[in-house]
Amino acid sequence: MDKWILKYFTLIRVMIALIIGVAVTILMIYLISEYPGESLKYFFTGPLVSKGRLFNILEMAAPMIFCGVAIALSFQADQFNLGAEGSFIIAAAVGTAFAVSTNMPAFIHIPLVLLVAGATGAAWSLIPGILKAKWKASELVSSLMMNYVALYLSLFLINSYFRDLDAGFLVSLRLPETALFTQFLPGTRMHFGIILAVIAALAAYYFLYHTTSGYEFRQTGYNKQFARFGGINIIKVIIMSQVLLGFVAGVGGVSEVMGIHGRFLWQGFPNYGWDGIIVAIIGRSHPILIIFSSLLLAYLRVGGQVLNLMGDVPAELVNVIQSLIILLITAEAFLGQWKYRITRRQAEKEEAAK
Amino acid sequence: MSELFSSIFSVNFGFAILRVMTPLLFPAIGIAISTMAGSQNIAMEGSMLIAAFFGVIVGALTGSLALALIAGIAAGVLLCMILGYFHLKLKADIFLSAVALNMFASGITIFLLFMITGDKGSTSSLKSPIFPNFHIPLIEKIPIIGGIISGHNVLTYVALLSVPLFFILMFKTPLGLRIRAVGQNPDAAESVGIDVNRTKMYALMISGVFAALGGLYLSMGYVSWFSRDMTAGRGFIAIAAATLGGMMPVGLLLSSLFFAFVSAVAIYIASLNIPSELIQLIPYLTTVIALAVFSGRATRKKKEKAAAEMAQKKLEQQGQQ
């Protein structure tokens, strides 16, 4: 038992954090709601009882998976880059611009738009990467600044050159049919981008855990000094992690446009970059786990919406809960005493067995 | 174009710059202090927001400006103390905890806003006191300058006075010395008997005070109500301002003025129907460039220093032989 606990300690810690989060949710609903039983039902089973809401969870999870995987790639190399947001939006804008101004058959158009967007995101993210690798400039600050530059540049591009003047509000022109993902389930907004998000997560998993470069990423993240002495080119790893982050986030950005909205419609940050950080933390930067943490977060968000709509508790409850969960997960020393005791007991047992 | 210039070189415009600067300068000072302590506090956004909220609520409930001020500062500082607790005691990554606390602040303020007023948008239904405007005697009478400098909200003057205060605190007091020591070399600081964690906690708390003042200005000076997410990224913009200002007093003032100038120009330009997006991105781009230049220079200096030390060592070795 002790051995098992030690082996899966991180996972158990995440689980306990989630359980505490759920317990606090229940407590808060009980304290606030006039009819707590009903409200709890809305929140927890609400997202699951209707087909529409189930699909809502899936489509909401897609951009979270993209951004979460993107951020995990940089977290794994111990880079704290907030640039997923910037790459997401600039790639969506450039991708939209490209899709609107070109005309070709769908089987070339779609991959080409994805590629252009991914390359844009990657190039964007390269800038903080170079600043960090070459001059040790804090990637946190530079990527945050680049997010704002990306936002305003995107708005300039879309509002000045690709605005749909007939739409009545500030949105881009509609993408041509050849650049849209088909929504493959009638009556829902299920689109290819959701599958693409899962593919991205699987690819990132394969890259991180089954290739040499991925090993170099993790080694750099685990211990920079050791990695350097082991002959790993840290500069290459830093730059590569940023480029991959930008690429994945960029594809995620344009795939929201191609799958859900059909046009670029943001006038401010869509905040998927922050969501990506949340799911990357809950998923412990593991691409496969991020699929699940994204589904969990999307489930909570939809639950919050249902509660907001049908019950008497505001949806922002979810924001409070998610931040509590993240605080507990990131606190390395949370349950540290417990781990220490088990480790000690285990060591004593092994000592006695000898 | 001439229309643009005449509006930029007007008294109103100068006045607007100081107005817009206030909620940037406060958190920029807070960030500088925490950065000097080696624990950059990026929870300024949340700290400002929560202070803005509790200031208005307590102000509306009690009608007392003093209590509102105390409540706002207490809320802002408390958030930073939670950050400190998780970072210093529970060994959480400070950036990740700060990200979480920013979300927490955004969520809890909207949540409580709804519970208290039944409205999720703003507290416009509540009547809360605001910080008064202040006309400086004598200066008020000077043409142009008087119009720009006088008549601002009290907190704008507090912000301006915070710049020398920040200098005195960090460079003329024992606490400031300790904070800088902890930031530059925690091991060395510890070896001379400084409690590193406690000093960092103090720095985070002080940064919380400044964030809270920025937030209070927003909801009880700039406007007279709280609205959801009203800080609108100012806590993050302040990171840029603090970086661009090199974490030094005059630098912080100038960079905050620069950011305020650009956003004021952007507002004017947008009113003339010229796309303002390209103007708005200038300060951020400048910050990235400045960051690159500063870091590049610092790296070069470090290398030169290392090379000089190597040469020195070689000389000494040769001397011994």
XYZ file of C-alpha atoms in Angstrom:
675
model
C 0.000 0.000 0.000
C 2.701 2.463 1.001
C 4.696 1.648 -2.087
C 1.668 2.176 -4.240
C 0.950 5.528 -2.614
C 4.505 6.697 -3.183
C 4.473 5.607 -6.793
C 1.305 7.474 -7.619
C 1.768 10.259 -5.098
C 1.461 13.145 -7.586
C -1.676 11.671 -9.074
C -3.184 11.101 -5.628
C -2.367 14.664 -4.699
C -4.166 15.950 -7.795
C -7.139 13.716 -6.960
C -7.284 15.004 -3.392
C -7.124 18.572 -4.680
C -10.031 17.806 -7.022
C -12.015 16.183 -4.218
C -11.470 19.215 -1.994
C -12.561 21.403 -4.911
C -15.781 19.411 -5.325
C -16.400 19.451 -1.561
C -16.037 23.231 -1.462
C -18.392 23.502 -4.442
C -21.044 21.488 -2.619
C -20.531 23.505 0.543
C -20.826 26.816 -1.286
C -23.962 25.747 -3.120
C -25.471 24.651 0.211
C -24.656 27.971 1.803
C -25.941 30.117 -1.027
C -28.734 28.360 -2.814
C -32.331 28.537 -1.655
C -32.886 25.007 -2.902
C -29.462 23.353 -2.663
C -30.572 19.853 -3.707
C -31.892 21.082 -7.024
C -28.870 23.312 -7.578
C -26.445 20.470 -6.957
C -28.328 18.389 -9.464
C -28.166 21.179 -12.052
C -24.460 21.599 -11.516
C -23.287 18.005 -11.468
C -25.768 16.130 -13.660
C -26.973 19.080 -15.735
C -24.146 18.837 -18.285
C -24.698 15.104 -18.748
C -28.442 14.758 -19.199
C -28.874 16.440 -22.554
C -27.179 15.518 -25.792
C -26.645 19.163 -26.676
C -24.771 19.864 -23.478
C -22.614 16.767 -23.792
C -21.472 18.000 -27.173
C -21.032 21.461 -25.691
C -18.469 19.965 -23.346
C -16.585 18.408 -26.264
C -16.507 21.534 -28.400
C -15.538 23.661 -25.418
C -12.706 21.284 -24.559
C -11.066 21.451 -28.011
C -9.312 24.839 -27.696
C -8.430 23.969 -24.103
C -6.709 20.794 -25.255
C -4.789 22.672 -27.944
C -3.598 25.382 -25.579
C -3.030 22.967 -22.718
C -0.842 20.718 -24.859
C 1.001 23.767 -26.208
C 1.733 25.012 -22.710
C 2.635 21.529 -21.474
C 5.332 21.346 -24.151
C 6.928 24.460 -22.704
C 6.273 23.488 -19.057
C 8.019 20.174 -19.663
C 11.135 22.088 -20.707
C 10.740 24.312 -17.621
C 9.718 27.381 -19.602
C 6.980 29.556 -18.207
C 5.549 31.014 -21.347
C 2.210 32.816 -21.385
C 2.366 33.156 -25.159
C -0.242 30.544 -26.073
C -2.823 33.320 -25.998
C -0.859 35.471 -28.447
C -0.052 32.631 -30.827
C -3.677 31.509 -30.687
C -5.091 34.865 -31.709
C -2.476 35.944 -34.268
C -2.644 32.544 -35.956
C -6.430 32.743 -36.040
C -6.214 36.198 -37.633
C -3.527 35.359 -40.200
C -5.177 32.023 -40.922
C -8.494 33.778 -41.505
C -6.852 36.365 -43.743
C -5.166 33.627 -45.766
C -8.297 31.514 -46.038
C -10.441 34.442 -47.126
C -8.031 35.649 -49.782
C -7.246 32.304 -51.400
C -9.373 29.930 -53.370
C -8.642 26.270 -53.890
C -10.194 22.848 -53.397
C -10.920 21.849 -49.808
C -8.436 18.993 -49.600
C -5.561 21.465 -50.144
C -7.178 24.534 -48.645
C -7.795 23.111 -45.178
C -4.303 21.709 -44.571
C -2.728 24.833 -46.048
C -4.712 27.165 -43.769
C -3.793 25.007 -40.786
C -0.153 25.095 -41.811
C -0.093 28.856 -42.358
C -1.715 29.389 -38.956
C 0.629 26.962 -37.229
C 3.664 28.595 -38.821
C 2.412 32.035 -37.783
C 1.938 30.887 -34.207
C 5.356 29.255 -34.185
C 7.083 32.327 -35.604
C 5.314 34.486 -33.070
C 6.395 32.335 -30.193
C 9.952 32.192 -31.510
C 10.569 35.768 -30.401
C 10.345 35.186 -26.613
C 12.204 31.917 -27.205
C 15.171 33.660 -28.804
C 15.176 36.414 -26.189
C 15.279 33.787 -23.454
C 17.797 31.469 -25.067
C 20.181 34.187 -26.181
C 19.922 36.842 -23.518
C 18.078 35.158 -20.669
C 15.252 37.695 -20.925
C 12.304 36.523 -18.830
C 10.015 34.610 -21.199
C 7.142 35.345 -18.821
C 7.301 39.093 -19.386
C 8.229 39.022 -23.059
C 5.543 36.484 -23.974
C 2.962 38.488 -22.033
C 3.937 41.610 -23.977
C 3.882 39.726 -27.259
C 0.314 38.673 -26.443
C -0.792 42.286 -26.442
C 1.147 43.005 -29.622
C -0.514 39.950 -31.190
C -3.958 41.088 -30.096
C -3.653 44.583 -31.528
C -1.935 43.411 -34.688
C -4.694 40.852 -35.265
C -7.419 43.419 -34.674
C -5.683 45.817 -37.034
C -5.402 43.166 -39.733
C -8.986 41.983 -39.415
C -10.706 45.323 -38.774
C -8.822 47.209 -41.477
C -8.536 44.691 -44.294
C -10.850 41.734 -43.770
C -13.814 43.241 -42.022
C -17.268 42.148 -43.092
C -18.977 45.503 -43.584
C -22.389 43.867 -43.977
C -22.221 42.024 -40.656
C -23.228 44.998 -38.527
C -20.582 44.322 -35.926
C -16.808 43.962 -35.961
C -16.102 40.527 -37.458
C -14.078 39.253 -40.370
C -15.446 38.068 -43.665
C -16.773 34.522 -43.650
C -14.310 31.822 -44.584
C -15.002 30.167 -47.956
C -16.684 26.775 -47.696
C -13.479 25.062 -48.811
C -11.651 26.248 -45.688
C -14.313 25.213 -43.183
C -14.286 22.043 -41.144
C -17.375 20.009 -41.837
C -19.621 19.627 -38.832
C -20.053 15.907 -39.021
C -22.892 15.282 -36.570
C -26.139 16.905 -37.653
C -27.716 19.014 -34.906
C -24.418 19.581 -33.104
C -21.324 21.671 -33.713
C -18.989 18.661 -33.644
C -16.187 19.456 -36.035
C -12.906 18.012 -37.220
C -10.966 20.404 -34.964
C -12.004 18.369 -31.927
C -10.457 15.255 -33.425
C -7.442 17.309 -34.428
C -7.027 18.437 -30.800
C -6.902 14.828 -29.628
C -4.436 13.993 -32.411
C -2.275 16.916 -31.280
C -2.309 15.587 -27.727
C -1.362 12.086 -28.867
C 1.415 13.450 -31.071
C 2.744 15.554 -28.205
C 2.665 12.500 -25.955
C 4.606 10.464 -28.501
C 7.081 13.296 -28.970
C 7.692 13.850 -25.260
C 7.924 10.240 -24.147
C 9.108 8.314 -27.194
C 11.612 10.482 -29.045
C 15.112 11.683 -28.204
C 14.145 15.345 -28.513
C 11.271 14.761 -26.142
C 13.632 13.157 -23.669
C 15.868 16.212 -23.958
C 12.867 18.418 -23.218
C 12.015 16.514 -20.068
C 15.607 16.299 -18.947
C 16.010 20.050 -19.358
C 12.846 20.604 -17.384
C 13.907 18.195 -14.680
C 17.411 19.501 -14.136
C 19.035 22.072 -16.405
C 22.549 21.668 -15.047
C 22.437 17.911 -15.365
C 21.030 18.155 -18.878
C 23.814 20.503 -19.911
C 26.489 18.219 -18.525
C 24.778 15.337 -20.270
C 25.442 17.093 -23.571
C 21.971 18.421 -24.245
C 21.840 21.673 -26.172
C 19.695 23.754 -23.815
C 19.358 26.655 -26.228
C 17.969 24.340 -28.878
C 15.511 22.840 -26.407
C 14.272 26.248 -25.234
C 13.762 27.530 -28.762
C 12.165 24.318 -29.941
C 9.757 24.210 -27.008
C 8.618 27.748 -27.776
C 8.203 27.039 -31.481
C 6.145 23.926 -30.793
C 4.041 25.830 -28.272
C 3.284 28.480 -30.877
C 2.532 25.931 -33.575
C 0.050 23.923 -31.525
C -1.653 27.010 -30.078
C -1.807 28.516 -33.573
C -3.486 25.473 -35.081
C -5.888 25.574 -32.148
C -6.710 29.209 -32.855
C -7.531 28.783 -36.513
C -9.392 25.547 -35.917
C -11.838 27.441 -33.652
C -12.454 29.752 -36.598
C -12.749 26.904 -39.100
C -14.904 24.691 -36.936
C -17.163 26.815 -34.766
C -17.452 30.437 -35.829
C -16.613 30.422 -39.541
C -14.983 33.824 -39.095
C -12.666 35.762 -36.821
C -14.922 37.409 -34.253
C -12.788 38.328 -31.251
C -12.264 41.926 -30.213
C -10.306 41.075 -27.073
C -8.403 38.133 -25.649
C -10.429 34.906 -25.868
C -8.543 33.759 -22.746
C -7.845 30.257 -24.026
C -4.208 30.795 -23.060
C -5.169 30.988 -19.382
C -7.477 27.984 -19.748
C -4.528 26.155 -21.277
C -2.472 26.891 -18.185
C -5.250 25.548 -15.956
C -5.626 22.262 -17.812
C -1.858 21.862 -18.144
C -1.484 22.228 -14.369
C -4.333 19.847 -13.543
C -3.025 17.382 -16.142
C 0.492 17.657 -14.702
C 1.780 18.687 -18.167
C 1.053 15.202 -19.493
C -0.630 15.451 -22.937
C -2.945 12.471 -22.426
C -4.021 13.641 -18.983
C -4.613 17.088 -20.468
C -7.357 15.651 -22.667
C -9.119 14.574 -19.487
C -8.417 17.724 -17.522
C -9.797 19.764 -20.430
C -12.943 17.644 -20.473
C -13.213 18.096 -16.712
C -12.841 21.868 -16.910
C -15.320 22.048 -19.797
C -17.717 19.872 -17.783
C -17.435 22.219 -14.804
C -17.941 25.256 -17.043
C -21.056 23.776 -18.660
C -22.276 22.766 -15.189
C -21.761 26.351 -14.060
C -23.770 27.601 -17.033
C -26.646 25.238 -16.324
C -26.616 26.226 -12.654
C -26.567 29.866 -13.636
C -29.458 29.414 -16.023
C -31.739 27.145 -13.989
C -30.597 27.682 -10.399
C -29.784 30.686 -8.267
C -25.990 30.457 -8.066
C -23.748 32.421 -10.466
C -21.526 30.502 -12.901
C -18.435 32.277 -11.556
C -18.487 29.676 -8.780
C -16.473 27.574 -11.225
C -13.720 30.213 -11.467
C -13.404 30.195 -7.701
C -13.241 26.415 -7.545
C -10.775 26.034 -10.407
C -8.382 28.513 -8.810
C -8.595 26.666 -5.496
C -7.803 23.376 -7.233
C -4.820 24.893 -9.040
C -3.479 26.440 -5.842
C -3.589 23.062 -4.108
C -2.017 21.210 -7.035
C 0.850 23.650 -7.485
C 1.634 23.694 -3.753
C 4.474 21.171 -3.789
C 4.460 20.900 -0.010
C 0.712 20.241 0.183
C 0.463 16.777 1.803
C 4.254 16.869 2.062
C 4.162 15.776 5.699
C 2.063 12.757 4.787
C 4.461 11.772 2.018
C 7.385 12.187 4.382
C 5.801 9.873 6.956
C 5.017 7.196 4.384
C 8.489 7.386 2.872
C 9.961 7.012 6.307
C 7.738 4.100 7.279
C 8.546 2.386 3.998
C 12.264 2.888 4.521
C 12.064 1.497 8.054
C 10.172 -1.545 6.815
C 12.779 -2.228 4.149
C 15.510 -1.754 6.709
C 13.801 -4.250 9.048
C 13.393 -6.790 6.223
C 17.140 -6.847 5.673
C -3.860 65.596 -38.666
C -3.795 69.149 -37.294
C -6.947 68.272 -35.406
C -5.061 65.430 -33.793
C -2.128 67.592 -32.789
C -4.264 70.365 -31.409
C -6.092 67.866 -29.233
C -2.866 66.222 -28.060
C -1.252 69.500 -27.089
C -4.164 70.589 -24.977
C -4.646 70.960 -21.256
C -7.325 68.289 -21.243
C -4.987 65.810 -22.816
C -2.266 66.470 -20.263
C -4.830 66.045 -17.525
C -6.027 62.761 -19.052
C -2.495 61.346 -19.109
C -2.098 61.763 -15.348
C -5.530 60.275 -14.843
C -4.750 57.184 -16.900
C -1.278 56.904 -15.371
C -2.481 56.530 -11.777
C -3.809 52.933 -11.955
C -0.604 51.885 -13.755
C 1.951 53.577 -11.541
C 0.637 52.029 -8.309
C 0.882 48.382 -9.404
C 4.147 49.087 -11.265
C 5.706 50.167 -7.965
C 4.277 47.056 -6.306
C 5.782 44.825 -8.974
C 9.143 46.566 -8.679
C 9.248 45.916 -4.923
C 8.349 42.242 -5.223
C 10.753 41.790 -8.142
C 13.561 43.323 -6.078
C 12.768 40.752 -3.391
C 13.209 38.025 -6.004
C 9.548 36.964 -5.970
C 7.856 38.788 -8.803
C 4.225 39.235 -7.902
C 2.062 38.862 -10.992
C -1.103 38.666 -8.875
C -1.381 42.460 -9.036
C -4.357 42.173 -11.367
C -6.286 40.113 -8.836
C -5.136 42.203 -5.917
C -6.307 45.397 -7.601
C -9.634 43.878 -8.529
C -10.429 42.557 -5.094
C -9.433 45.860 -3.469
C -11.582 47.789 -5.936
C -14.502 45.548 -5.034
C -14.233 45.547 -1.254
C -13.574 49.281 -1.218
C -16.875 49.977 -2.955
C -18.860 47.426 -0.964
C -17.605 48.560 2.449
C -17.901 52.183 1.370
C -21.518 51.643 0.322
C -22.414 49.711 3.489
C -20.800 52.077 5.980
C -20.672 55.327 4.036
C -17.183 55.808 5.388
C -14.324 56.536 3.041
C -11.744 55.633 5.682
C -13.273 52.189 6.248
C -13.476 51.650 2.496
C -9.788 52.476 2.202
C -8.905 50.088 5.013
C -11.090 47.304 3.625
C -9.658 47.701 0.137
C -6.070 47.630 1.314
C -6.771 44.711 3.651
C -8.311 42.707 0.800
C -5.452 43.471 -1.571
C -2.812 42.626 0.999
C -4.606 39.461 2.063
C -4.531 38.140 -1.499
C -0.795 38.761 -1.651
C -0.364 37.065 1.719
C -2.149 33.981 0.411
C 0.233 34.080 -2.540
C 3.143 34.367 -0.124
C 1.844 31.509 2.002
C 1.500 29.171 -0.958
C 4.800 30.238 -2.493
C 6.971 30.425 0.603
C 5.395 27.845 2.922
C 3.830 25.337 0.564
C 6.576 25.706 -2.075
C 4.187 26.438 -4.910
C 5.471 28.044 -8.086
C 4.812 31.742 -7.566
C 3.685 32.383 -11.132
C 1.218 29.535 -11.194
C -0.239 30.468 -7.819
C -0.507 34.055 -8.972
C -2.343 32.947 -12.110
C -4.742 30.996 -9.897
C -5.261 33.935 -7.548
C -5.996 36.281 -10.442
C -8.744 33.905 -11.566
C -9.934 33.613 -8.008
C -10.216 37.392 -7.675
C -12.122 37.684 -10.930
C -14.485 34.859 -9.945
C -15.105 35.791 -6.341
C -15.782 39.461 -7.055
C -18.410 38.656 -9.691
C -19.815 35.957 -7.427
C -20.144 38.262 -4.433
C -21.313 41.118 -6.640
C -24.225 38.964 -7.706
C -24.933 37.776 -4.160
C -24.959 41.331 -2.805
C -26.583 43.342 -5.583
C -28.309 40.689 -7.687
C -26.507 42.155 -10.676
C -23.496 40.625 -12.393
C -22.382 43.726 -14.217
C -21.625 46.490 -11.760
C -22.414 48.057 -8.409
C -24.051 51.076 -10.013
C -27.103 50.423 -7.802
C -24.984 50.991 -4.679
C -24.047 54.449 -3.534
C -20.463 54.488 -2.349
C -18.289 57.427 -1.395
C -15.380 58.347 -3.664
C -11.991 59.844 -3.012
C -12.211 63.624 -3.421
C -10.473 65.718 -6.047
C -7.836 68.076 -4.831
C -6.996 71.525 -6.098
C -3.456 72.540 -5.275
C -3.392 76.125 -4.028
C -1.114 78.493 -6.021
C -0.224 75.910 -8.689
C -3.872 75.864 -9.644
C -3.506 79.489 -10.747
C -0.598 78.882 -13.157
C -1.915 78.745 -16.719
C -1.705 75.395 -18.577
C 0.446 73.654 -15.951
C -2.139 74.371 -13.276
C -4.814 72.891 -15.491
C -2.813 69.740 -16.054
C -1.456 69.142 -12.571
C -4.150 70.521 -10.286
C -7.635 69.189 -9.666
C -6.832 65.484 -9.763
C -8.086 62.796 -7.498
C -6.242 62.610 -4.185
C -4.984 59.150 -5.106
C -3.245 60.520 -8.198
C -1.110 62.662 -5.913
C -0.573 59.699 -3.605
C 0.678 57.778 -6.649
C 3.090 60.550 -7.567
C 4.311 60.790 -3.978
C 4.724 57.019 -3.915
C 7.643 57.356 -6.315
C 9.958 59.138 -3.828
C 8.445 57.008 -1.070
C 9.418 53.884 -2.989
C 12.944 55.265 -3.364
C 13.259 55.989 0.359
C 11.776 52.634 1.336
C 14.029 50.569 -0.893
C 17.278 52.531 -0.669
C 17.204 54.362 2.668
C 15.600 51.989 5.153
C 16.866 48.738 6.717
C 13.812 46.888 5.390
C 14.574 48.046 1.856
C 18.158 46.936 2.202
C 17.009 43.533 3.421
C 14.511 43.186 0.593
C 17.197 43.957 -1.976
C 19.664 41.619 -0.296
C 17.156 38.770 -0.309
C 16.414 39.391 -3.968
C 20.024 39.532 -5.086
C 21.421 36.668 -3.080
C 19.132 34.834 -0.676
C 21.894 32.541 0.617
C 24.176 35.435 1.456
C 21.269 37.272 3.083
C 20.441 34.231 5.172
C 24.054 33.848 6.254
C 24.005 37.301 7.837
C 20.863 36.467 9.766
C 18.086 37.786 7.535
C 14.899 35.732 7.595
C 14.497 35.285 3.841
C 10.905 34.069 3.821
C 9.700 36.733 6.212
C 11.387 39.480 4.198
C 9.842 38.177 0.989
C 6.460 38.078 2.703
C 6.852 41.721 3.731
C 7.767 42.660 0.165
C 4.701 40.843 -1.176
C 2.484 42.560 1.407
C 3.850 45.986 0.497
C 3.276 45.217 -3.170
C -0.295 44.332 -2.178
C -0.761 47.773 -0.598
C 0.229 49.477 -3.838
C -1.941 47.161 -5.922
C -4.870 47.890 -3.597
C -4.403 51.653 -3.961
C -4.446 51.225 -7.743
C -7.641 49.194 -7.503
C -9.296 51.647 -5.124
C -8.491 54.482 -7.490
C -10.270 52.630 -10.300
C -13.538 52.045 -8.458
C -13.569 55.100 -6.172
C -11.877 57.834 -8.171
C -11.633 57.042 -11.859
C -15.295 56.013 -11.706
C -17.582 55.634 -8.721
C -18.647 52.017 -9.013
C -17.208 48.539 -9.365
C -17.758 46.626 -12.569
C -16.711 43.073 -13.371
C -13.084 42.647 -14.399
C -12.720 46.404 -14.335
C -8.929 46.253 -13.996
C -8.913 45.118 -17.651
C -5.336 43.846 -17.652
C -3.790 46.883 -15.937
C -2.036 44.607 -13.466
C -0.311 42.932 -16.411
C 0.397 46.183 -18.218
C 2.081 47.295 -14.999
C 4.500 44.363 -15.366
C 5.487 45.868 -18.704
C 5.758 49.342 -17.188
C 7.890 48.047 -14.324
C 10.145 46.136 -16.727
C 10.501 49.086 -19.064
C 11.208 51.348 -16.093
C 14.048 49.100 -15.012
C 12.451 48.746 -11.528
C 13.866 52.170 -10.622
C 11.780 55.075 -9.228
C 12.137 57.631 -12.025
C 12.042 54.883 -14.641
C 8.714 53.619 -13.260
C 7.231 57.107 -13.382
C 8.415 57.707 -16.946
C 7.311 54.327 -18.253
C 3.879 54.668 -16.620
C 3.564 58.115 -18.208
C 4.590 56.625 -21.546
C 1.942 53.887 -21.344
C -0.651 56.453 -20.258
C 0.340 58.800 -23.075
C -0.028 56.080 -25.677
C -3.410 54.901 -24.437
C -4.636 58.499 -24.283
C -3.461 59.046 -27.877
C -5.178 55.811 -28.890
C -8.476 56.993 -27.396
C -8.232 60.305 -29.276
C -7.285 58.631 -32.531
C -10.134 56.151 -32.285
C -12.528 59.078 -31.893
C -11.211 60.424 -35.221
C -11.986 57.101 -36.918
C -8.369 56.238 -37.599
C -7.428 52.642 -36.711
C -5.855 52.908 -33.279
C -4.665 49.302 -32.948
C -1.194 50.018 -34.291
C -0.756 52.860 -31.807
C -1.907 50.677 -28.936
C 0.696 48.035 -29.535
C 3.608 50.494 -29.415
C 4.261 50.388 -25.643
C 4.253 46.588 -25.567
C 6.583 46.372 -28.521
C 8.844 48.951 -26.891
C 8.893 46.855 -23.744
C 9.923 43.732 -25.632
C 12.703 45.647 -27.364
C 13.817 47.257 -24.111
C 13.784 43.864 -22.419
C 15.970 42.450 -25.184
C 18.398 45.370 -24.998
C 18.633 45.327 -21.186
C 19.054 41.567 -20.994
C 21.539 41.599 -23.845
C 23.610 44.212 -22.055
C 23.408 42.357 -18.755
C 24.535 39.093 -20.372
C 27.398 40.847 -22.116
C 28.520 42.498 -18.890
C 28.414 39.163 -17.098
C 30.505 37.571 -19.830
C 33.008 40.414 -19.784
C 33.243 40.179 -16.025
C 33.799 36.423 -16.186
C 36.453 36.891 -18.878
C 38.178 39.570 -16.799
C 38.191 37.278 -13.758
C 39.652 34.450 -15.802
C 42.395 36.724 -17.087
C 43.085 37.904 -13.550
C 43.369 34.331 -12.307
C 45.733 33.416 -15.107
C 47.923 36.383 -14.318
C 48.033 35.401 -10.660
C 48.939 31.825 -11.522
C 51.705 33.004 -13.779
C 52.890 35.325 -11.035
C 53.071 32.413 -8.581
C 55.073 30.331 -10.977
